[in-house]
Amino acid sequence: MIKSLLFILLLTGCGGLMDNETEKEEEKESMEENASAVNYLALGDSYTIGESVGEKERFPYQLIHSELTEPHELGKYKIIAKTGWTTRDLLNAMDKENLVAGDYDFITLLIGVNNQYQGKDFELFKTEFNELMDRATSLLNGDASKVIVVSIPDYSVTPFAGNSNKDKIAREIKEYNDYKEKVAKERGAPYVYITDLTQNAASDLSLLAGDQLHPSGKSYGQWVERILPVLNNIVFE
């Protein structure tokens, strides 16, 4: 009799465990079915394409594959960026792409360092940056709040700039970033400041890639931590 009762209890317990496992599986499947597809367009230069680091270390890759606050699937994911590009180069590249309004949920825009490095006219940068903001906003059906403007890293602290006028570089980078922040605020676009994070490379070379100029995957990961809260507000508002 005791053995029979024990057998029944064991069966009941196993059944409960099996029910719990089934419920968990069903819950997981339901979450996956209801997961939203997130579509992302990244616009920029070497800092966006991830010069001197692997594909999975680039900040756009780390960002779109991060754990967002809600389940999501990777939808359209496109990078339009190349090392050495100025604002004009990016505009020209976008002209050659078949970009359709409404195809993306958000856009990151990080551009300007090569305008500064190449000594381009700052007034020209202002004009072209605003044109880039116009185009990005248009691709998001007029919603500038989904254009994430990222500040320019401060490469004056890198070994690459060792023989350069570091104070001049830092001063000009700040001028570019101040203007980008101003435009972003005027348009209602989020502005994410990561420049201070890159300045830590002055004492931590692990934040630099092998070329001793561009950020490492570790550095890009720090950017992503700062961008993520903004992205969550955009995608899951």
Coordinates of C-alpha atoms in Angstrom, one line a residue, residues 24-181:
K24 CA 8.1 27.3 -20.0
E25 CA 8.5 26.0 -23.6
E26 CA 5.1 27.4 -24.6
E27 CA 6.0 30.7 -23.0
K28 CA 9.3 30.8 -24.8
E29 CA 7.6 30.0 -28.2
S30 CA 5.0 32.7 -27.6
M31 CA 7.7 35.3 -26.9
E32 CA 9.6 34.3 -30.0
E33 CA 6.4 34.5 -32.1
N34 CA 5.6 38.0 -30.7
A35 CA 9.2 39.3 -31.0
S36 CA 9.5 42.4 -33.0
A37 CA 11.8 42.7 -36.0
V38 CA 14.2 45.6 -35.5
N39 CA 15.5 47.3 -38.7
Y40 CA 18.7 49.3 -38.4
L41 CA 20.7 51.6 -40.7
A42 CA 24.1 52.7 -39.6
L43 CA 25.6 55.8 -41.4
G44 CA 29.2 56.9 -40.9
D45 CA 32.9 56.5 -41.5
S46 CA 35.7 54.3 -40.0
Y47 CA 34.1 54.4 -36.6
T48 CA 31.0 52.8 -37.9
I49 CA 32.5 50.3 -40.3
G50 CA 34.9 49.3 -37.4
E51 CA 38.3 49.9 -39.0
S52 CA 40.9 47.4 -37.6
V53 CA 38.4 45.3 -35.7
G54 CA 36.3 42.2 -36.6
E55 CA 32.7 42.5 -37.9
K56 CA 31.3 41.3 -34.5
E57 CA 33.3 44.0 -32.7
R58 CA 31.8 46.9 -34.6
F59 CA 29.5 49.0 -32.5
P60 CA 26.5 48.7 -34.9
Y61 CA 26.8 44.8 -34.8
Q62 CA 27.2 44.9 -31.0
L63 CA 24.2 47.3 -30.7
I64 CA 21.8 45.4 -32.8
H65 CA 22.7 42.1 -31.2
S66 CA 22.4 43.4 -27.7
E67 CA 19.8 42.3 -25.2
L68 CA 17.1 44.9 -25.5
T69 CA 14.4 45.2 -23.0
E70 CA 11.9 43.2 -25.1
P71 CA 12.4 40.1 -27.3
H72 CA 13.4 41.1 -30.9
E73 CA 14.6 39.6 -34.1
L74 CA 17.1 41.1 -36.5
G75 CA 15.3 42.6 -39.4
K76 CA 17.0 44.7 -42.1
Y77 CA 20.6 45.6 -41.0
K78 CA 22.7 47.8 -43.3
I79 CA 25.9 49.8 -42.8
I80 CA 26.8 52.6 -45.2
A81 CA 30.3 53.7 -44.0
K82 CA 33.9 53.6 -45.1
T83 CA 37.2 54.6 -43.6
G84 CA 38.1 58.2 -44.6
W85 CA 34.6 59.4 -45.5
T86 CA 33.7 63.0 -45.0
T87 CA 30.1 64.2 -44.8
R88 CA 30.2 64.7 -48.6
D89 CA 31.4 61.2 -49.2
L90 CA 28.6 59.8 -47.1
L91 CA 26.0 61.9 -49.0
N92 CA 27.4 60.6 -52.3
A93 CA 27.3 57.0 -51.1
M94 CA 23.7 57.4 -50.0
D95 CA 22.9 58.7 -53.5
K96 CA 24.0 55.3 -54.9
E97 CA 21.9 53.2 -52.5
N98 CA 18.3 52.2 -53.0
L99 CA 17.1 53.5 -49.7
V100 CA 13.3 53.5 -49.1
A101 CA 11.5 55.5 -46.4
G102 CA 10.0 53.3 -43.8
D103 CA 12.4 50.4 -44.2
Y104 CA 14.2 51.2 -40.9
D105 CA 13.2 51.6 -37.3
F106 CA 16.2 53.7 -36.3
I107 CA 19.4 55.2 -37.7
T108 CA 22.7 56.0 -36.1
L109 CA 24.7 58.8 -37.6
L110 CA 28.4 59.3 -36.7
I111 CA 30.4 61.5 -39.1
G112 CA 32.7 64.4 -39.1
V113 CA 36.2 63.3 -38.0
N114 CA 37.5 63.2 -41.5
N115 CA 36.2 66.7 -42.2
Q116 CA 38.3 67.8 -39.2
Y117 CA 41.3 65.7 -40.1
Q118 CA 41.4 66.8 -43.7
G119 CA 40.9 70.4 -42.7
K120 CA 37.7 70.9 -44.6
D121 CA 35.7 74.1 -44.2
F122 CA 33.7 73.9 -41.0
E123 CA 30.8 75.9 -42.6
L124 CA 30.6 73.2 -45.3
F125 CA 30.4 70.6 -42.6
K126 CA 27.4 72.4 -41.1
T127 CA 25.6 72.4 -44.4
E128 CA 26.3 68.8 -45.2
F129 CA 25.6 67.5 -41.7
N130 CA 22.2 69.2 -41.8
E131 CA 21.6 67.6 -45.2
L132 CA 22.4 64.2 -43.7
M133 CA 20.0 64.8 -40.9
D134 CA 17.3 65.7 -43.4
R135 CA 17.9 62.5 -45.3
A136 CA 18.0 60.3 -42.3
T137 CA 14.8 61.9 -40.9
S138 CA 13.1 61.4 -44.3
L139 CA 14.0 57.7 -44.2
L140 CA 12.2 57.5 -40.9
N141 CA 9.1 59.0 -42.3
G142 CA 9.9 62.4 -40.8
D143 CA 10.6 61.2 -37.3
A144 CA 13.9 62.8 -36.2
S145 CA 13.6 61.2 -32.7
K146 CA 14.7 57.9 -34.2
V147 CA 18.0 59.3 -35.6
I148 CA 20.6 58.7 -33.0
V149 CA 23.5 61.2 -33.4
V150 CA 26.7 59.8 -31.9
S151 CA 29.6 62.2 -31.0
I152 CA 33.0 62.0 -32.6
P153 CA 35.7 60.2 -30.7
D154 CA 38.7 62.2 -29.5
Y155 CA 41.7 60.7 -31.4
S156 CA 44.1 63.3 -29.9
V157 CA 44.8 60.9 -27.0
T158 CA 46.0 58.1 -29.3
P159 CA 49.6 57.2 -30.2
F160 CA 48.6 58.0 -33.8
A161 CA 48.4 61.7 -32.9
G162 CA 51.7 61.6 -31.0
N163 CA 53.4 64.1 -33.3
S164 CA 50.4 66.2 -33.9
N165 CA 49.0 69.3 -32.2
K166 CA 46.8 67.4 -29.7
D167 CA 45.3 70.5 -28.2
K168 CA 44.2 71.7 -31.6
I169 CA 42.7 68.3 -32.5
A170 CA 40.8 68.1 -29.2
R171 CA 39.5 71.7 -29.5
E172 CA 38.3 71.1 -33.1
I173 CA 36.6 67.8 -32.2
K174 CA 34.8 69.6 -29.4
E175 CA 33.6 72.3 -31.9
Y176 CA 32.3 69.6 -34.2
N177 CA 30.5 67.7 -31.4
D178 CA 29.0 70.9 -30.0
Y179 CA 27.5 71.7 -33.3
K180 CA 26.2 68.1 -33.8
E181 CA 24.6 68.3 -30.3

